[in-house]
PDB file of C-alpha atoms and ligand atoms in Angstrom:
ATOM      1  CA  MET U   1       0.000   0.000   0.000  1.00 51.00           C
ATOM      2  CA  HIS U   2       1.203   3.482  -0.795  1.00 55.00           C
ATOM      3  CA  LYS U   3       1.479   6.196   1.774  1.00 57.00           C
ATOM      4  CA  ILE U   4      -1.840   7.952   2.050  1.00 63.00           C
ATOM      5  CA  SER U   5      -1.309  11.489   0.821  1.00 61.00           C
ATOM      6  CA  GLN U   6      -1.255  14.173   3.512  1.00 79.00           C
ATOM      7  CA  SER U   7      -3.900  13.278   6.042  1.00 94.00           C
ATOM      8  CA  ALA U   8      -5.837  10.001   5.893  1.00 98.00           C
ATOM      9  CA  LYS U   9      -9.616  10.321   5.738  1.00 98.00           C
ATOM     10  CA  ILE U  10     -11.075   8.095   8.425  1.00 98.00           C
ATOM     11  CA  VAL U  11     -14.620   6.905   9.091  1.00 98.00           C
ATOM     12  CA  VAL U  12     -15.354   5.278  12.456  1.00 99.00           C
ATOM     13  CA  LEU U  13     -18.298   2.939  13.068  1.00 98.00           C
ATOM     14  CA  ILE U  14     -19.549   2.491  16.620  1.00 98.00           C
ATOM     15  CA  SER U  15     -22.425   0.962  18.565  1.00 98.00           C
ATOM     16  CA  GLY U  16     -21.748   2.025  22.139  1.00 98.00           C
ATOM     17  CA  GLY U  17     -19.703   4.041  24.574  1.00 98.00           C
ATOM     18  CA  GLY U  18     -16.972   4.920  22.143  1.00 98.00           C
ATOM     19  CA  SER U  19     -13.953   4.821  24.436  1.00 98.00           C
ATOM     20  CA  ASN U  20     -11.904   3.450  21.541  1.00 98.00           C
ATOM     21  CA  LEU U  21     -13.298   6.212  19.336  1.00 98.00           C
ATOM     22  CA  GLN U  22     -12.092   8.708  21.957  1.00 98.00           C
ATOM     23  CA  SER U  23      -8.581   7.281  21.886  1.00 98.00           C
ATOM     24  CA  ILE U  24      -8.590   7.673  18.093  1.00 98.00           C
ATOM     25  CA  ILE U  25      -9.955  11.228  18.268  1.00 98.00           C
ATOM     26  CA  ASP U  26      -7.192  12.111  20.733  1.00 98.00           C
ATOM     27  CA  ALA U  27      -4.510  10.478  18.597  1.00 98.00           C
ATOM     28  CA  CYS U  28      -5.668  12.383  15.494  1.00 98.00           C
ATOM     29  CA  GLN U  29      -5.721  15.646  17.426  1.00 98.00           C
ATOM     30  CA  SER U  30      -2.172  15.115  18.673  1.00 98.00           C
ATOM     31  CA  GLN U  31      -1.123  14.082  15.138  1.00 97.00           C
ATOM     32  CA  PHE U  32       0.056  10.686  16.388  1.00 98.00           C
ATOM     33  CA  ILE U  33      -2.251   9.425  13.642  1.00 98.00           C
ATOM     34  CA  LYS U  34      -1.705  11.382  10.419  1.00 98.00           C
ATOM     35  CA  GLY U  35      -5.389  11.474   9.724  1.00 98.00           C
ATOM     36  CA  HIS U  36      -8.682  13.073  10.532  1.00 97.00           C
ATOM     37  CA  ILE U  37     -12.048  11.539  11.280  1.00 98.00           C
ATOM     38  CA  GLN U  38     -14.506  12.637   8.606  1.00 98.00           C
ATOM     39  CA  ARG U  39     -17.593  11.005  10.026  1.00 98.00           C
ATOM     40  CA  VAL U  40     -18.692   8.791  12.916  1.00 98.00           C
ATOM     41  CA  ILE U  41     -21.569   6.404  12.206  1.00 98.00           C
ATOM     42  CA  SER U  42     -23.561   4.496  14.808  1.00 98.00           C
ATOM     43  CA  ASN U  43     -26.212   1.843  14.342  1.00 98.00           C
ATOM     44  CA  ARG U  44     -27.667   2.833  17.711  1.00 98.00           C
ATOM     45  CA  PRO U  45     -29.203   6.295  18.160  1.00 98.00           C
ATOM     46  CA  HIS U  46     -28.248   6.642  21.827  1.00 98.00           C
ATOM     47  CA  ALA U  47     -24.657   5.463  21.604  1.00 98.00           C
ATOM     48  CA  PHE U  48     -22.567   7.722  23.828  1.00 98.00           C
ATOM     49  CA  GLY U  49     -19.836   7.648  21.218  1.00 98.00           C
ATOM     50  CA  LEU U  50     -21.989   9.947  19.065  1.00 98.00           C
ATOM     51  CA  GLU U  51     -21.795  12.524  21.839  1.00 98.00           C
ATOM     52  CA  ARG U  52     -18.026  12.146  22.008  1.00 98.00           C
ATOM     53  CA  ALA U  53     -17.839  12.803  18.268  1.00 98.00           C
ATOM     54  CA  ARG U  54     -20.062  15.883  18.506  1.00 98.00           C
ATOM     55  CA  GLN U  55     -17.929  17.228  21.347  1.00 98.00           C
ATOM     56  CA  ALA U  56     -14.917  16.911  19.045  1.00 98.00           C
ATOM     57  CA  GLY U  57     -16.737  18.679  16.200  1.00 98.00           C
ATOM     58  CA  ILE U  58     -16.981  15.548  14.045  1.00 98.00           C
ATOM     59  CA  GLU U  59     -19.975  14.941  11.797  1.00 98.00           C
ATOM     60  CA  THR U  60     -22.186  12.092  12.980  1.00 98.00           C
ATOM     61  CA  ARG U  61     -24.770   9.828  11.376  1.00 98.00           C
ATOM     62  CA  CYS U  62     -27.041   7.198  12.828  1.00 98.00           C
ATOM     63  CA  ILE U  63     -28.291   4.320  10.710  1.00 98.00           C
ATOM     64  CA  ASP U  64     -30.603   2.408  13.003  1.00 98.00           C
ATOM     65  CA  HIS U  65     -30.420  -1.240  12.010  1.00 98.00           C
ATOM     66  CA  THR U  66     -33.879  -1.912  13.462  1.00 97.00           C
ATOM     67  CA  HIS U  67     -35.353   0.146  10.613  1.00 98.00           C
ATOM     68  CA  PHE U  68     -34.105  -2.263   7.955  1.00 98.00           C
ATOM     69  CA  ASP U  69     -35.714  -5.498   6.787  1.00 97.00           C
ATOM     70  CA  SER U  70     -32.487  -7.301   6.045  1.00 97.00           C
ATOM     71  CA  ARG U  71     -28.773  -7.260   6.745  1.00 97.00           C
ATOM     72  CA  GLN U  72     -28.185  -6.594   3.039  1.00 98.00           C
ATOM     73  CA  ALA U  73     -30.417  -3.500   3.078  1.00 98.00           C
ATOM     74  CA  PHE U  74     -28.715  -2.111   6.193  1.00 98.00           C
ATOM     75  CA  ASP U  75     -25.242  -2.752   4.806  1.00 98.00           C
ATOM     76  CA  ALA U  76     -26.162  -1.108   1.481  1.00 98.00           C
ATOM     77  CA  GLU U  77     -27.216   2.087   3.260  1.00 98.00           C
ATOM     78  CA  LEU U  78     -24.164   1.969   5.514  1.00 98.00           C
ATOM     79  CA  LEU U  79     -21.964   1.617   2.439  1.00 98.00           C
ATOM     80  CA  ARG U  80     -23.648   4.572   0.765  1.00 98.00           C
ATOM     81  CA  ILE U  81     -23.127   6.831   3.783  1.00 98.00           C
ATOM     82  CA  ILE U  82     -19.495   5.786   4.132  1.00 98.00           C
ATOM     83  CA  LEU U  83     -18.629   6.216   0.454  1.00 98.00           C
ATOM     84  CA  GLU U  84     -19.979   9.786   0.490  1.00 98.00           C
ATOM     85  CA  VAL U  85     -16.777  10.853   2.247  1.00 97.00           C
ATOM     86  CA  ARG U  86     -14.425   8.591   0.224  1.00 97.00           C
ATOM     87  CA  PRO U  87     -12.453   7.366   3.230  1.00 98.00           C
ATOM     88  CA  ASP U  88      -8.934   5.946   3.143  1.00 98.00           C
ATOM     89  CA  ILE U  89      -9.579   3.972   6.325  1.00 98.00           C
ATOM     90  CA  VAL U  90     -12.750   2.549   7.890  1.00 98.00           C
ATOM     91  CA  VAL U  91     -12.531   1.674  11.578  1.00 98.00           C
ATOM     92  CA  LEU U  92     -14.851  -0.627  13.503  1.00 98.00           C
ATOM     93  CA  ALA U  93     -14.642   0.557  17.109  1.00 98.00           C
ATOM     94  CA  GLY U  94     -17.090  -1.486  19.149  1.00 98.00           C
ATOM     95  CA  PHE U  95     -19.385  -1.817  16.132  1.00 98.00           C
ATOM     96  CA  MET U  96     -21.544  -4.783  17.108  1.00 96.00           C
ATOM     97  CA  ARG U  97     -22.907  -5.819  13.733  1.00 95.00           C
ATOM     98  CA  ILE U  98     -21.888  -8.664  11.473  1.00 94.00           C
ATOM     99  CA  LEU U  99     -21.112  -7.231   8.046  1.00 96.00           C
ATOM    100  CA  THR U 100     -21.927  -8.917   4.753  1.00 96.00           C
ATOM    101  CA  ALA U 101     -19.207  -9.971   2.339  1.00 96.00           C
ATOM    102  CA  GLU U 102     -20.712  -7.516  -0.190  1.00 96.00           C
ATOM    103  CA  PHE U 103     -19.933  -4.699   2.251  1.00 97.00           C
ATOM    104  CA  VAL U 104     -16.532  -5.906   3.411  1.00 97.00           C
ATOM    105  CA  ASN U 105     -15.243  -6.460  -0.115  1.00 95.00           C
ATOM    106  CA  ASN U 106     -15.421  -2.710  -0.796  1.00 97.00           C
ATOM    107  CA  PHE U 107     -12.684  -2.015   1.726  1.00 97.00           C
ATOM    108  CA  GLU U 108      -9.959  -4.576   1.253  1.00 95.00           C
ATOM    109  CA  GLY U 109      -6.908  -3.509   3.247  1.00 97.00           C
ATOM    110  CA  LYS U 110      -8.727  -0.421   4.553  1.00 97.00           C
ATOM    111  CA  LEU U 111     -11.111  -1.914   7.100  1.00 98.00           C
ATOM    112  CA  LEU U 112      -9.935  -2.596  10.663  1.00 98.00           C
ATOM    113  CA  ASN U 113     -11.574  -4.099  13.733  1.00 98.00           C
ATOM    114  CA  ILE U 114     -10.629  -4.383  17.376  1.00 98.00           C
ATOM    115  CA  HIS U 115     -11.723  -7.551  19.124  1.00 97.00           C
ATOM    116  CA  PRO U 116     -11.367  -8.141  22.884  1.00 98.00           C
ATOM    117  CA  SER U 117      -9.607 -11.500  22.793  1.00 98.00           C
ATOM    118  CA  LEU U 118      -6.369 -13.031  21.597  1.00 97.00           C
ATOM    119  CA  LEU U 119      -7.647 -14.177  18.220  1.00 96.00           C
ATOM    120  CA  PRO U 120      -8.031 -16.821  16.936  1.00 95.00           C
ATOM    121  CA  ASN U 121      -9.233 -17.625  20.477  1.00 96.00           C
ATOM    122  CA  TYR U 122     -12.735 -16.481  21.373  1.00 97.00           C
ATOM    123  CA  PRO U 123     -14.235 -14.903  18.295  1.00 95.00           C
ATOM    124  CA  GLY U 124     -17.785 -13.636  18.830  1.00 94.00           C
ATOM    125  CA  LEU U 125     -19.322 -12.389  22.081  1.00 96.00           C
ATOM    126  CA  ASN U 126     -18.655 -12.689  25.850  1.00 98.00           C
ATOM    127  CA  THR U 127     -14.952 -13.128  25.259  1.00 98.00           C
ATOM    128  CA  HIS U 128     -13.811 -12.278  28.794  1.00 98.00           C
ATOM    129  CA  GLN U 129     -16.242 -14.603  30.569  1.00 98.00           C
ATOM    130  CA  ARG U 130     -15.343 -17.436  28.218  1.00 98.00           C
ATOM    131  CA  ALA U 131     -11.610 -16.933  28.881  1.00 98.00           C
ATOM    132  CA  ILE U 132     -12.244 -16.969  32.648  1.00 98.00           C
ATOM    133  CA  ASP U 133     -14.476 -20.057  32.405  1.00 98.00           C
ATOM    134  CA  ASP U 134     -11.668 -21.815  30.538  1.00 98.00           C
ATOM    135  CA  GLN U 135      -9.229 -20.823  33.325  1.00 98.00           C
ATOM    136  CA  GLN U 136      -6.980 -19.022  30.881  1.00 98.00           C
ATOM    137  CA  LYS U 137      -3.993 -17.285  32.415  1.00 98.00           C
ATOM    138  CA  GLU U 138      -3.900 -14.594  29.735  1.00 98.00           C
ATOM    139  CA  GLY U 139      -6.480 -12.483  28.003  1.00 98.00           C
ATOM    140  CA  GLY U 140      -6.066  -9.635  25.612  1.00 98.00           C
ATOM    141  CA  VAL U 141      -7.070  -7.828  22.489  1.00 98.00           C
ATOM    142  CA  THR U 142      -6.422  -8.046  18.776  1.00 97.00           C
ATOM    143  CA  VAL U 143      -6.519  -5.438  16.017  1.00 98.00           C
ATOM    144  CA  HIS U 144      -7.027  -7.113  12.658  1.00 97.00           C
ATOM    145  CA  PHE U 145      -7.929  -6.477   9.058  1.00 97.00           C
ATOM    146  CA  VAL U 146     -11.546  -7.295   8.421  1.00 97.00           C
ATOM    147  CA  THR U 147     -12.386  -9.968   5.899  1.00 92.00           C
ATOM    148  CA  ALA U 148     -15.722 -11.612   5.209  1.00 87.00           C
ATOM    149  CA  GLU U 149     -15.113 -14.190   7.985  1.00 84.00           C
ATOM    150  CA  LEU U 150     -16.378 -13.099  11.434  1.00 78.00           C
ATOM    151  CA  ASP U 151     -13.396 -11.979  13.577  1.00 83.00           C
ATOM    152  CA  GLY U 152     -11.312 -13.969  11.121  1.00 86.00           C
ATOM    153  CA  GLY U 153      -9.180 -11.464   9.179  1.00 94.00           C
ATOM    154  CA  PRO U 154      -5.411 -11.459   9.678  1.00 96.00           C
ATOM    155  CA  SER U 155      -4.149 -10.039  12.961  1.00 97.00           C
ATOM    156  CA  ILE U 156      -1.934  -6.964  13.031  1.00 97.00           C
ATOM    157  CA  LEU U 157      -1.238  -6.323  16.704  1.00 97.00           C
ATOM    158  CA  GLN U 158      -2.147  -7.992  19.977  1.00 97.00           C
ATOM    159  CA  ALA U 159      -1.760  -6.901  23.589  1.00 97.00           C
ATOM    160  CA  ARG U 160      -1.892  -9.352  26.484  1.00 97.00           C
ATOM    161  CA  VAL U 161      -2.995  -9.018  30.083  1.00 98.00           C
ATOM    162  CA  THR U 162      -2.679 -11.463  32.952  1.00 98.00           C
ATOM    163  CA  ILE U 163      -5.911 -12.984  34.220  1.00 98.00           C
ATOM    164  CA  GLU U 164      -5.754 -13.102  38.017  1.00 98.00           C
ATOM    165  CA  SER U 165      -7.809 -15.588  40.038  1.00 97.00           C
ATOM    166  CA  THR U 166      -9.727 -12.585  41.421  1.00 97.00           C
ATOM    167  CA  ASP U 167     -10.725 -11.289  37.982  1.00 98.00           C
ATOM    168  CA  ASP U 168     -14.285 -11.367  36.770  1.00 98.00           C
ATOM    169  CA  ALA U 169     -15.471 -10.440  33.272  1.00 98.00           C
ATOM    170  CA  LYS U 170     -15.885  -6.794  34.292  1.00 98.00           C
ATOM    171  CA  SER U 171     -12.425  -6.337  35.803  1.00 98.00           C
ATOM    172  CA  LEU U 172     -10.824  -8.202  32.906  1.00 98.00           C
ATOM    173  CA  ALA U 173     -12.697  -6.050  30.363  1.00 98.00           C
ATOM    174  CA  ALA U 174     -11.435  -2.917  32.136  1.00 98.00           C
ATOM    175  CA  LYS U 175      -7.823  -4.144  32.039  1.00 98.00           C
ATOM    176  CA  VAL U 176      -8.105  -5.076  28.384  1.00 98.00           C
ATOM    177  CA  LEU U 177      -9.702  -1.743  27.499  1.00 98.00           C
ATOM    178  CA  VAL U 178      -6.604   0.090  28.751  1.00 98.00           C
ATOM    179  CA  GLU U 179      -4.585  -1.887  26.203  1.00 98.00           C
ATOM    180  CA  GLU U 180      -7.176  -1.328  23.466  1.00 98.00           C
ATOM    181  CA  HIS U 181      -6.706   2.401  23.801  1.00 98.00           C
ATOM    182  CA  LYS U 182      -2.986   1.984  23.148  1.00 98.00           C
ATOM    183  CA  ILE U 183      -2.939  -0.496  20.305  1.00 98.00           C
ATOM    184  CA  TYR U 184      -5.762   0.823  18.119  1.00 98.00           C
ATOM    185  CA  PRO U 185      -4.198   4.292  17.643  1.00 98.00           C
ATOM    186  CA  GLN U 186      -0.845   2.580  17.061  1.00 98.00           C
ATOM    187  CA  VAL U 187      -2.191   0.396  14.262  1.00 98.00           C
ATOM    188  CA  LEU U 188      -4.091   3.299  12.718  1.00 98.00           C
ATOM    189  CA  SER U 189      -0.945   5.406  12.655  1.00 98.00           C
ATOM    190  CA  TRP U 190       0.838   2.585  10.792  1.00 98.00           C
ATOM    191  CA  LEU U 191      -1.989   2.240   8.285  1.00 98.00           C
ATOM    192  CA  ALA U 192      -2.149   6.005   7.695  1.00 98.00           C
ATOM    193  CA  ASP U 193       1.626   6.017   7.155  1.00 97.00           C
ATOM    194  CA  GLY U 194       1.306   3.285   4.520  1.00 97.00           C
ATOM    195  CA  ARG U 195       3.246   0.732   6.570  1.00 97.00           C
ATOM    196  CA  LEU U 196       0.511  -1.920   6.624  1.00 98.00           C
ATOM    197  CA  SER U 197      -1.026  -3.859   3.796  1.00 97.00           C
ATOM    198  CA  LEU U 198      -3.267  -6.833   3.148  1.00 96.00           C
ATOM    199  CA  ILE U 199      -1.988  -9.056   0.347  1.00 95.00           C
ATOM    200  CA  ASP U 200      -3.672 -12.347  -0.618  1.00 93.00           C
ATOM    201  CA  GLY U 201      -5.277 -12.569   2.806  1.00 92.00           C
ATOM    202  CA  ASP U 202      -2.086 -11.919   4.812  1.00 95.00           C
ATOM    203  CA  ALA U 203      -1.130  -8.819   6.803  1.00 96.00           C
ATOM    204  CA  TYR U 204       2.213  -7.148   6.001  1.00 97.00           C
ATOM    205  CA  PHE U 205       4.112  -4.563   8.044  1.00 96.00           C
ATOM    206  CA  ASP U 206       6.923  -2.715   6.261  1.00 96.00           C
ATOM    207  CA  GLN U 207       6.693  -5.300   3.444  1.00 95.00           C
ATOM    208  CA  ARG U 208       7.214  -8.183   5.880  1.00 95.00           C
ATOM    209  CA  LYS U 209       4.514 -10.761   6.434  1.00 96.00           C
ATOM    210  CA  LEU U 210       3.222 -10.734   9.996  1.00 95.00           C
ATOM    211  CA  PRO U 211       2.900 -13.940  12.019  1.00 90.00           C
ATOM    212  CA  THR U 212      -0.619 -15.360  12.416  1.00 83.00           C
ATOM    213  CA  GLU U 213      -1.153 -13.656  15.758  1.00 81.00           C
ATOM    214  CA  GLY U 214       0.190 -10.328  14.429  1.00 84.00           C
ATOM    215  CA  TYR U 215       2.737  -8.354  16.373  1.00 81.00           C
ATOM    216  CA  ARG U 216       2.730  -8.949  20.096  1.00 69.00           C
ATOM    217  CA  ASP U 217       2.857  -5.777  22.079  1.00 61.00           C
ATOM    218  CA  ASP U 218       5.296  -7.120  24.686  1.00 57.00           C
TER     219      ASP U 218
HETATM  220  C1  GAR S   1     -14.415  -2.851  23.095  1.00 57.76           C
HETATM  221  O1  GAR S   1     -13.996  -3.652  24.168  1.00 57.76           O
HETATM  222  C2  GAR S   1     -14.176  -3.576  21.784  1.00 57.76           C
HETATM  223  O2  GAR S   1     -13.013  -4.349  21.787  1.00 57.76           O
HETATM  224  C3  GAR S   1     -15.413  -4.427  21.706  1.00 57.76           C
HETATM  225  O3  GAR S   1     -16.456  -3.605  22.158  1.00 57.76           O
HETATM  226  C4  GAR S   1     -15.928  -2.674  23.102  1.00 57.76           C
HETATM  227  C5  GAR S   1     -16.347  -1.281  22.683  1.00 57.76           C
HETATM  228  O4  GAR S   1     -15.994  -0.346  23.662  1.00 57.76           O
HETATM  229  N1  GAR S   1     -15.640  -4.904  20.378  1.00 57.76           N
HETATM  230  C6  GAR S   1     -16.197  -6.083  20.104  1.00 57.76           C
HETATM  231  O5  GAR S   1     -16.572  -6.856  20.956  1.00 57.76           O
HETATM  232  C7  GAR S   1     -16.329  -6.393  18.624  1.00 57.76           C
HETATM  233  N2  GAR S   1     -16.674  -7.756  18.427  1.00 57.76           N
HETATM  234  P1  GAR S   1     -16.007   1.206  23.317  1.00 57.76           P
HETATM  235  O6  GAR S   1     -17.383   1.500  22.699  1.00 57.76           O
HETATM  236  O7  GAR S   1     -15.840   1.856  24.645  1.00 57.76           O
HETATM  237  O8  GAR S   1     -14.895   1.482  22.365  1.00 57.76           O
END
């Protein structure tokens, strides 16, 4: 991938509180990410992340998925609203919708997700509780390119946390969130600088193929 000229145009999709969105807003403002967020889109009208975007002077849109008859119809409208701003990068930041292949295929190498587990372990929901139930010693978070497979695209960067015997899903989620706020801006800065690419289904950093689990942040 070539370096994105000047400042990368970013669209962020959210469904909830938007703490990851906030970390990205902050990183754009400080120029750690050479980019600017053009638009924040939520599928839920009351997502607090929309308020965070407004506070930062970023344009917001809500596309309420409950108003659509099918996943295809929702994704088609989402695509239309995203393409209006011709983004270089599309960021899923706590966006809790499964996207169709028709949607995902528009953004090969430009679409990122953050998932609160050490993928390929625990795709899907309730990741922290499942890790605790399995008596895992480590939990964590993965930033990955999005492909049509749910939580299945190649990993770029992971951060790990220790799971203590006293942890419950809430305390583990809080620990992992601290790491999320570090690694998502980091990966976005790399993508904006043209250092990351997706080639034949594999993630590359500075022209070198990344291992399956991506970089480990340790
Ligand atoms: C984050 O923990 C993120 O990793 C997770 O939702 C949370 C959103 O928090 N994403 C997923 O579970 C995606 N499958 P935020 O709204 O405060 O950024």
